[in-house]
CSV table of C-alpha atoms in Angstrom, one decimal:
chain,number,residue,atom,x,y,z
B,165,MET,CA,262.2,-10.5,91.1
B,166,ARG,CA,258.6,-10.0,92.0
B,167,ALA,CA,257.5,-12.7,89.5
B,168,ALA,CA,259.9,-15.1,91.2
B,169,TRP,CA,258.4,-14.4,94.6
B,170,VAL,CA,254.9,-14.9,93.2
B,171,LEU,CA,256.0,-18.2,91.6
B,172,LEU,CA,257.6,-19.4,94.9
B,173,THR,CA,254.5,-18.5,96.8
B,174,ALA,CA,252.3,-20.4,94.4
B,175,LEU,CA,254.6,-23.4,94.5
B,176,ALA,CA,254.6,-23.3,98.3
B,177,ALA,CA,250.8,-23.1,98.3
B,178,LEU,CA,250.6,-26.1,96.0
B,179,ALA,CA,253.0,-28.1,98.1
B,180,ALA,CA,251.0,-27.3,101.2
B,181,TYR,CA,247.8,-28.3,99.4
B,182,TYR,CA,249.4,-31.6,98.4
B,183,VAL,CA,250.8,-32.4,101.8
B,184,TYR,CA,247.7,-31.4,103.9
B,185,VAL,CA,245.3,-34.2,104.8
B,186,PRO,CA,242.5,-33.7,107.4
B,187,LEU,CA,243.3,-35.9,110.4
B,188,PRO,CA,241.5,-36.6,113.6
B,189,GLY,CA,242.6,-34.5,116.5
B,190,ALA,CA,243.8,-37.5,118.5
B,191,VAL,CA,246.5,-38.5,115.9
B,192,SER,CA,250.0,-38.0,117.3
B,193,GLU,CA,252.4,-35.8,115.4
B,194,PRO,CA,250.0,-35.0,112.6
B,195,TRP,CA,252.2,-32.8,110.4
B,196,LYS,CA,255.0,-35.4,110.4
B,197,LEU,CA,252.5,-38.0,109.4
B,198,MET,CA,251.2,-35.8,106.6
B,199,LEU,CA,254.8,-35.4,105.3
B,200,LEU,CA,255.4,-39.1,105.4
B,201,ASP,CA,252.1,-39.7,103.6
B,202,ALA,CA,252.8,-37.1,100.9
B,203,THR,CA,256.3,-38.6,100.3
B,204,PHE,CA,254.8,-42.1,99.9
B,205,ARG,CA,252.0,-40.8,97.7
B,206,ALA,CA,254.4,-38.9,95.4
B,207,ALA,CA,256.6,-42.1,95.1
B,208,GLN,CA,253.5,-44.2,94.3
B,209,GLN,CA,252.3,-41.8,91.7
B,210,ALA,CA,255.7,-41.6,90.0
B,211,CYS,CA,255.8,-45.4,90.0
B,212,HIS,CA,252.3,-45.7,88.5
B,213,LEU,CA,253.4,-43.3,85.7
B,214,ILE,CA,256.3,-45.6,84.9
B,215,HIS,CA,253.9,-48.6,85.0
B,216,TYR,CA,251.5,-46.7,82.7
B,217,LEU,CA,254.3,-46.1,80.2
B,218,ARG,CA,255.0,-49.9,80.4
B,219,LEU,CA,258.6,-49.3,81.5
B,220,SER,CA,258.2,-51.5,84.6
B,221,HIS,CA,255.7,-52.8,87.1
B,222,HIS,CA,255.0,-50.0,89.6
B,223,LEU,CA,255.6,-52.3,92.6
B,224,VAL,CA,259.0,-53.3,91.3
B,225,VAL,CA,260.0,-49.7,90.9
B,226,LEU,CA,258.6,-48.7,94.3
B,227,ASN,CA,260.4,-51.6,96.0
B,228,TYR,CA,263.6,-50.6,94.1
B,229,LEU,CA,263.3,-47.1,95.5
B,230,ILE,CA,262.8,-48.4,99.0
B,231,GLY,CA,265.7,-50.8,98.6
B,232,THR,CA,268.0,-48.1,97.2
B,233,PHE,CA,267.6,-45.8,100.2
B,234,ASP,CA,267.1,-48.4,102.9
B,235,LYS,CA,268.8,-51.7,102.3
B,236,LEU,CA,271.3,-52.8,104.8
B,237,LYS,CA,274.1,-55.4,104.5
B,238,SER,CA,274.3,-58.3,107.0
B,239,VAL,CA,276.5,-56.6,109.6
B,240,SER,CA,276.6,-57.8,113.2
B,241,SER,CA,276.3,-55.3,116.0
B,242,GLU,CA,278.3,-55.5,119.2
B,243,HIS,CA,275.5,-57.2,121.0
B,244,ILE,CA,273.7,-59.1,118.3
B,245,ASN,CA,275.1,-61.5,115.6
B,246,ILE,CA,273.2,-61.0,112.4
B,247,THR,CA,273.4,-63.6,109.7
B,248,ASP,CA,271.6,-64.5,106.5
B,249,ALA,CA,270.5,-68.1,105.9
B,250,VAL,CA,268.2,-70.2,103.8
B,251,PHE,CA,265.4,-72.3,105.4
B,252,ASP,CA,263.9,-74.9,103.1
B,253,GLY,CA,264.6,-72.6,100.1
B,254,VAL,CA,263.4,-69.4,101.8
B,255,GLU,CA,265.8,-66.7,102.7
B,256,VAL,CA,265.8,-65.5,106.3
B,257,ARG,CA,267.8,-63.1,108.5
B,258,VAL,CA,268.7,-64.5,111.9
B,259,PHE,CA,269.4,-62.2,114.9
B,260,GLU,CA,271.2,-64.0,117.8
B,261,PRO,CA,272.2,-62.4,121.1
B,262,PRO,CA,275.4,-63.7,122.7
B,263,ALA,CA,275.2,-66.7,124.9
B,264,LYS,CA,275.3,-66.2,128.7
B,265,GLN,CA,277.3,-68.4,131.0
B,266,ASP,CA,274.3,-69.6,133.1
B,267,GLU,CA,272.0,-70.0,130.2
B,268,THR,CA,271.2,-73.2,128.3
B,269,LEU,CA,268.4,-72.4,125.8
B,270,LYS,CA,266.9,-69.1,124.5
B,271,ARG,CA,263.4,-68.2,123.5
B,272,SER,CA,262.7,-67.2,119.9
B,273,VAL,CA,260.4,-65.2,117.6
B,274,VAL,CA,259.7,-65.9,114.0
B,275,TYR,CA,258.9,-62.5,112.5
B,276,ILE,CA,257.2,-61.8,109.1
B,277,HIS,CA,257.4,-58.3,107.8
B,278,GLY,CA,254.6,-56.2,106.3
B,279,GLY,CA,254.3,-54.3,103.1
B,280,GLY,CA,251.1,-55.5,101.4
B,281,TRP,CA,252.8,-58.8,100.3
B,282,ALA,CA,254.7,-56.6,97.8
B,283,LEU,CA,257.0,-54.1,99.5
B,284,ALA,CA,259.8,-54.0,102.1
B,285,SER,CA,262.2,-56.6,103.2
B,286,ALA,CA,263.7,-58.3,106.2
B,287,ARG,CA,266.9,-56.4,105.3
B,288,THR,CA,265.6,-52.9,105.3
B,289,SER,CA,266.7,-50.7,108.2
B,290,LEU,CA,263.1,-50.5,109.5
B,291,TYR,CA,262.8,-54.2,110.1
B,292,ASN,CA,266.5,-54.8,110.7
B,293,ASN,CA,266.2,-52.3,113.6
B,294,LEU,CA,263.0,-53.8,115.0
B,295,CYS,CA,264.3,-57.3,115.0
B,296,ARG,CA,267.6,-56.3,116.5
B,297,ILE,CA,265.9,-54.5,119.3
B,298,MET,CA,263.6,-57.5,119.9
B,299,ALA,CA,266.6,-59.8,120.0
B,300,GLU,CA,268.4,-57.5,122.5
B,301,SER,CA,265.3,-56.8,124.7
B,302,LEU,CA,264.1,-60.3,124.9
B,303,ASN,CA,267.5,-62.1,124.8
B,304,ALA,CA,265.9,-64.1,122.0
B,305,VAL,CA,266.8,-65.6,118.6
B,306,VAL,CA,264.7,-63.7,116.0
B,307,VAL,CA,264.2,-65.2,112.6
B,308,SER,CA,263.0,-62.6,110.1
B,309,VAL,CA,261.5,-64.2,107.0
B,310,GLU,CA,262.4,-62.9,103.5
B,311,TYR,CA,259.4,-64.2,101.6
B,312,ARG,CA,259.0,-63.6,97.9
B,313,LEU,CA,256.9,-60.6,96.9
B,314,VAL,CA,254.3,-59.4,94.3
B,315,PRO,CA,254.7,-59.2,91.3
B,316,GLU,CA,257.4,-61.9,91.2
B,317,VAL,CA,254.9,-64.3,92.9
B,318,CYS,CA,251.3,-64.0,94.0
B,319,PHE,CA,249.1,-65.9,96.5
B,320,PRO,CA,249.6,-68.6,97.8
B,321,GLU,CA,253.4,-68.4,97.3
B,322,GLN,CA,254.0,-65.8,100.1
B,323,PHE,CA,252.0,-68.1,102.4
B,324,HIS,CA,254.0,-71.1,101.3
B,325,ASP,CA,257.3,-69.3,101.8
B,326,ALA,CA,256.4,-68.2,105.4
B,327,LEU,CA,255.1,-71.7,106.2
B,328,ARG,CA,258.1,-73.5,104.8
B,329,ALA,CA,260.6,-71.3,106.7
B,330,THR,CA,258.7,-71.6,109.9
B,331,LYS,CA,258.3,-75.3,109.7
B,332,HIS,CA,262.0,-75.7,109.0
B,333,PHE,CA,263.0,-73.6,112.0
B,334,LEU,CA,260.6,-75.6,114.2
B,335,HIS,CA,262.4,-78.8,113.4
B,336,PRO,CA,264.1,-80.0,116.6
B,337,ASP,CA,267.6,-80.2,115.0
B,338,VAL,CA,267.4,-76.6,113.8
B,339,LEU,CA,266.1,-75.3,117.1
B,340,ALA,CA,269.0,-77.1,118.8
B,341,GLU,CA,271.5,-75.6,116.3
B,342,TYR,CA,270.4,-72.1,117.4
B,343,SER,CA,270.1,-73.1,121.1
B,344,VAL,CA,266.3,-72.4,121.2
B,345,ASP,CA,263.9,-73.8,123.7
B,346,PRO,CA,261.2,-75.6,121.7
B,347,SER,CA,258.5,-74.7,124.2
B,348,ARG,CA,259.2,-70.9,123.9
B,349,VAL,CA,258.8,-70.0,120.2
B,350,ALA,CA,256.4,-67.3,119.1
B,351,ILE,CA,255.3,-66.3,115.6
B,352,SER,CA,254.6,-62.7,114.8
B,353,GLY,CA,254.2,-60.2,112.0
B,354,ASP,CA,252.8,-56.7,111.1
B,355,SER,CA,250.2,-55.8,108.6
B,356,ALA,CA,250.5,-58.3,105.7
B,357,GLY,CA,253.1,-60.1,107.8
B,358,GLY,CA,250.4,-60.4,110.5
B,359,ASN,CA,248.2,-62.0,107.9
B,360,LEU,CA,250.9,-64.5,107.0
B,361,ALA,CA,251.7,-65.2,110.7
B,362,ALA,CA,248.0,-65.9,111.5
B,363,ALA,CA,247.6,-68.1,108.5
B,364,VAL,CA,250.8,-70.0,109.2
B,365,CYS,CA,249.8,-70.5,112.8
B,366,GLN,CA,246.4,-71.9,111.8
B,367,GLN,CA,248.0,-74.3,109.3
B,368,LEU,CA,250.6,-75.5,111.9
B,369,SER,CA,247.8,-76.1,114.4
B,370,LYS,CA,246.1,-78.5,112.0
B,371,ASP,CA,249.2,-80.3,110.8
B,372,GLU,CA,249.5,-83.6,112.5
B,373,HIS,CA,253.1,-84.0,111.4
B,374,VAL,CA,254.2,-80.9,113.2
B,375,THR,CA,255.5,-81.9,116.7
B,376,ILE,CA,256.6,-78.4,117.8
B,377,ARG,CA,254.1,-75.5,117.5
B,378,PRO,CA,254.4,-71.8,118.5
B,379,LYS,CA,253.6,-71.0,122.1
B,380,LEU,CA,252.3,-67.6,121.2
B,381,GLN,CA,251.2,-65.5,118.2
B,382,ALA,CA,251.6,-61.7,118.2
B,383,LEU,CA,249.8,-59.9,115.4
B,384,ILE,CA,250.5,-56.2,114.7
B,385,TYR,CA,247.6,-54.3,113.0
B,386,PRO,CA,247.0,-57.4,110.8
B,387,VAL,CA,245.1,-57.6,107.6
B,388,LEU,CA,242.8,-60.6,108.0
B,389,GLN,CA,239.9,-60.4,105.6
B,390,ALA,CA,238.8,-59.3,102.1
B,391,PHE,CA,235.1,-60.1,102.7
B,392,ASP,CA,233.9,-56.6,103.8
B,393,PHE,CA,235.5,-53.4,102.8
B,394,ASN,CA,232.9,-51.4,104.7
B,395,THR,CA,233.5,-52.3,108.3
B,396,PRO,CA,233.4,-49.2,110.6
B,397,SER,CA,237.1,-48.8,110.5
B,398,TYR,CA,237.2,-49.0,106.7
B,399,GLN,CA,234.4,-46.3,106.6
B,400,GLN,CA,235.9,-44.1,109.3
B,401,ASN,CA,239.5,-44.2,107.9
B,402,MET,CA,238.9,-44.5,104.2
B,403,ASN,CA,241.3,-41.6,103.5
B,404,MET,CA,243.7,-42.1,106.4
B,405,PRO,CA,247.5,-42.1,105.9
B,406,VAL,CA,249.4,-44.2,105.2
B,407,LEU,CA,246.9,-46.9,104.2
B,408,PRO,CA,243.7,-45.5,102.6
B,409,ARG,CA,241.0,-48.0,101.7
B,410,TYR,CA,241.6,-47.9,97.9
B,411,VAL,CA,245.3,-48.7,98.5
B,412,MET,CA,244.5,-51.7,100.7
B,413,ILE,CA,242.0,-53.0,98.0
B,414,ASN,CA,244.7,-52.6,95.4
B,415,TYR,CA,247.1,-54.6,97.6
B,416,TRP,CA,244.6,-57.4,97.7
B,417,ILE,CA,244.1,-57.3,93.9
B,418,ASP,CA,247.8,-57.5,93.4
B,419,TYR,CA,248.2,-60.3,95.9
B,420,PHE,CA,245.5,-62.4,94.1
B,421,ASN,CA,246.9,-61.4,90.6
B,422,GLY,CA,243.5,-59.9,89.8
B,423,ASN,CA,242.4,-57.0,87.7
B,424,TYR,CA,242.2,-53.4,88.9
B,425,ASP,CA,238.8,-53.2,87.1
B,426,LEU,CA,237.4,-55.1,90.1
B,427,ALA,CA,238.4,-52.5,92.6
B,428,HIS,CA,235.0,-50.6,92.7
B,429,SER,CA,233.0,-53.8,92.9
B,430,LEU,CA,235.1,-54.9,95.9
B,431,LEU,CA,234.8,-51.6,97.5
B,432,ILE,CA,231.0,-51.8,97.6
B,433,ASN,CA,231.0,-55.5,98.6
B,434,ASN,CA,229.6,-56.8,95.3
B,435,HIS,CA,231.7,-59.9,95.8
B,436,THR,CA,229.9,-60.9,98.9
B,437,ALA,CA,226.3,-59.9,98.1
B,438,LEU,CA,223.5,-62.0,99.4
B,439,ASP,CA,223.0,-63.8,96.0
B,440,VAL,CA,226.7,-64.9,96.0
B,441,SER,CA,226.2,-68.4,97.2
B,442,GLN,CA,230.0,-69.0,97.8
B,443,ALA,CA,230.0,-66.3,100.4
B,444,LEU,CA,226.9,-67.2,102.4
B,445,SER,CA,228.5,-69.7,104.7
B,446,PHE,CA,231.2,-67.2,105.8
B,447,ARG,CA,228.8,-64.3,106.6
B,448,GLY,CA,228.2,-65.3,110.2
B,449,ARG,CA,231.9,-65.5,110.9
B,450,LEU,CA,232.4,-61.8,110.0
B,451,ASN,CA,229.3,-60.1,111.5
B,452,TRP,CA,230.8,-57.0,112.8
B,453,THR,CA,227.5,-55.8,114.3
B,454,SER,CA,228.0,-58.5,117.0
B,455,LEU,CA,231.8,-58.8,117.0
B,456,LEU,CA,232.7,-55.2,117.5
B,457,PRO,CA,232.0,-53.1,120.7
B,458,SER,CA,229.6,-50.2,120.4
B,459,SER,CA,232.5,-47.8,120.8
B,460,PHE,CA,233.9,-49.0,117.4
B,461,ARG,CA,230.6,-49.6,115.7
B,462,LYS,CA,229.5,-46.0,116.4
B,463,ASN,CA,226.7,-45.1,113.9
B,464,TYR,CA,228.1,-46.9,110.9
B,465,LYS,CA,225.8,-49.2,109.0
B,466,PRO,CA,226.7,-52.5,107.2
B,467,VAL,CA,227.0,-52.4,103.5
B,468,ILE,CA,225.3,-55.6,102.2
B,469,GLN,CA,224.3,-55.8,98.5
B,470,THR,CA,221.2,-57.8,97.7
B,471,THR,CA,222.5,-58.6,94.2
B,472,GLY,CA,226.2,-58.7,93.3
B,473,LYS,CA,228.7,-60.3,91.1
B,474,ALA,CA,229.4,-64.0,91.8
B,475,GLU,CA,231.9,-64.1,88.9
B,476,ILE,CA,234.3,-62.1,91.1
B,477,VAL,CA,234.7,-65.0,93.5
B,478,GLN,CA,234.7,-67.4,90.6
B,479,LYS,CA,237.7,-65.5,89.1
B,480,ILE,CA,239.4,-65.0,92.5
B,481,PRO,CA,238.4,-67.9,94.8
B,482,ALA,CA,241.2,-66.9,97.1
B,483,LEU,CA,238.9,-64.1,98.4
B,484,LEU,CA,237.4,-66.8,100.6
B,485,ASP,CA,240.5,-69.0,101.1
B,486,VAL,CA,241.4,-69.0,104.8
B,487,ARG,CA,245.1,-69.2,104.0
B,488,ALA,CA,244.6,-65.6,102.6
B,489,VAL,CA,241.8,-64.5,104.9
B,490,PRO,CA,242.4,-66.2,108.3
B,491,LEU,CA,239.5,-64.2,110.0
B,492,LEU,CA,237.1,-66.5,108.1
B,493,ALA,CA,238.5,-69.7,109.6
B,494,GLU,CA,236.0,-72.1,111.2
B,495,ASN,CA,235.7,-72.2,115.0
B,496,GLU,CA,237.3,-75.7,115.2
B,497,THR,CA,240.6,-74.1,113.8
B,498,LEU,CA,240.4,-71.1,116.1
B,499,GLN,CA,240.1,-73.3,119.1
B,500,LEU,CA,243.6,-74.7,118.3
B,501,GLN,CA,245.3,-71.3,118.3
B,502,PRO,CA,247.9,-70.4,120.9
B,503,LYS,CA,247.8,-67.5,123.3
B,504,THR,CA,247.5,-64.4,121.2
B,505,TYR,CA,248.4,-60.7,121.3
B,506,ILE,CA,246.8,-58.4,118.7
B,507,LEU,CA,247.8,-54.7,118.4
B,508,THR,CA,245.3,-52.3,116.7
B,509,CYS,CA,245.3,-48.6,116.0
B,510,GLU,CA,242.3,-46.4,115.9
B,511,ASN,CA,243.3,-44.5,112.8
B,512,ASP,CA,243.7,-47.6,110.6
B,513,VAL,CA,241.3,-49.2,108.1
B,514,LEU,CA,242.5,-52.6,109.5
B,515,ARG,CA,241.5,-51.8,113.1
B,516,ASP,CA,238.3,-53.9,112.9
B,517,ASP,CA,240.1,-56.9,111.3
B,518,GLY,CA,242.2,-57.3,114.4
B,519,VAL,CA,239.4,-56.5,116.9
B,520,MET,CA,237.1,-59.1,115.2
B,521,TYR,CA,239.8,-61.7,115.2
B,522,ALA,CA,240.4,-61.1,118.9
B,523,LYS,CA,236.7,-61.6,119.6
B,524,ARG,CA,236.4,-64.7,117.6
B,525,LEU,CA,239.5,-66.2,119.2
B,526,GLU,CA,238.2,-65.3,122.6
B,527,ASN,CA,234.8,-66.9,121.8
B,528,ALA,CA,236.7,-70.0,120.8
B,529,GLY,CA,238.4,-70.2,124.2
B,530,VAL,CA,241.8,-68.7,123.3
B,531,ALA,CA,243.5,-66.3,125.8
B,532,VAL,CA,243.8,-63.0,123.9
B,533,THR,CA,245.3,-59.6,124.7
B,534,LEU,CA,243.9,-56.8,122.5
B,535,ASP,CA,246.2,-53.8,122.8
B,536,HIS,CA,244.5,-50.8,121.2
B,537,PHE,CA,246.0,-47.4,120.7
B,538,ASP,CA,243.7,-44.4,120.2
B,539,ASP,CA,246.3,-42.0,118.8
B,540,CYS,CA,248.3,-44.3,116.5
B,541,PHE,CA,248.1,-45.2,112.8
B,542,HIS,CA,248.8,-48.1,110.5
B,543,GLY,CA,252.5,-49.0,110.2
B,544,CYS,CA,253.6,-46.8,113.1
B,545,MET,CA,255.5,-49.5,114.9
B,546,ILE,CA,258.4,-49.6,112.4
B,547,PHE,CA,258.8,-45.9,112.2
B,548,THR,CA,261.3,-45.3,115.0
B,549,ILE,CA,264.4,-44.2,113.0
B,550,TRP,CA,265.1,-40.6,111.9
B,551,PRO,CA,263.7,-39.1,109.7
B,552,THR,CA,260.6,-41.3,110.1
B,553,ASP,CA,260.7,-41.5,113.8
B,554,PHE,CA,257.3,-41.2,115.6
B,555,SER,CA,256.5,-41.4,119.3
B,556,ALA,CA,253.7,-43.7,118.2
B,557,GLY,CA,256.3,-46.1,116.9
B,558,ILE,CA,258.2,-46.2,120.2
B,559,GLN,CA,255.0,-46.5,122.2
B,560,THR,CA,253.6,-49.5,120.3
B,561,ARG,CA,256.9,-51.2,120.0
B,562,ASN,CA,257.6,-51.0,123.7
B,563,SER,CA,254.1,-52.4,124.5
B,564,TYR,CA,254.5,-55.2,122.0
B,565,ILE,CA,258.0,-56.2,123.3
B,566,LYS,CA,256.7,-56.0,126.9
B,567,TRP,CA,254.0,-58.5,126.2
B,568,LEU,CA,256.4,-60.9,124.6
B,569,ASP,CA,258.8,-60.6,127.5
B,570,GLU,CA,256.1,-61.4,130.0
B,571,ASN,CA,254.5,-64.2,128.1
B,572,LEU,CA,257.2,-66.0,126.0
């Protein structure tokens, strides 16, 4: 009996050691965040083992686990009609509030989900719940894009899917079918979905054949660049749940169908060293020493290699492709962007991506709202359903929907 108690005590200590991650004092609900992070890490490690044994790709297994526990069928609620459709070959889920007697046309949001271009779905409960609440709160038609994922496809296919679905919806006949006001359409997304939303919005702004363009873009902790993995937020939050720096770098490698052997070189910015000629013209567009306020720069120093590895960019030219890294777009493109909302979290490696994009857009003459949360973390806005319900999720979601309601 005594041996059993010793074993249980040892297991409890090991579990606590695995779960515990040092967190800043300002993070809301730290132990709940640690438990969420430990669960995700355990699932990732199990999936990597399956990958190592060559039984399946780790992202396929991880997405299967997510889908098994989370996938919802297309079921309409009492207040929102939820249907699945196909827009120009791309699956979408459409959330429609009931028509009102004195109403002619509704406003609308095209929403692109996050997940590192590899995980989640418009059909999971997390995004199903978010889009349903958006449709109810805004009395708006919400189109959630079900783009294809890594490893089935890699860049630029996710971008192409999001662009095709959005352009299809913006066609006057389709907007009329859903009773949507053409002058009141927004495009939005979180994390990797924010990346796709920003890239699609840039492309639409340059397409002379597009007659209807988004009135607004709303980007939630977007990932916008792979040029510098040592911005202050990358350095400050390198081990922060639920998106440590090495995980974000691996998402980029998977998105570009690259080799994990490149991870360390990317981490120390070897791909954008001063002797990498392809990167020189972009350096001024991502100078965080001038784009970030001093409260974010703190005492962090830029990591700029004198000599690096030009072959990385030669192997993966998408590292500098604005369709993948919209923060690197030229000013002429930024000037064409619509009124913009960007939500950032202090405890997030991607904080500075969003802050720098807000500053560049502002410098280009675009009206920008930067909504920053000191106590929140990456991904928090979708975590509003038990058992992964966080006050940070409710707080950020309410602020985001409030801005849309006031501006769309």
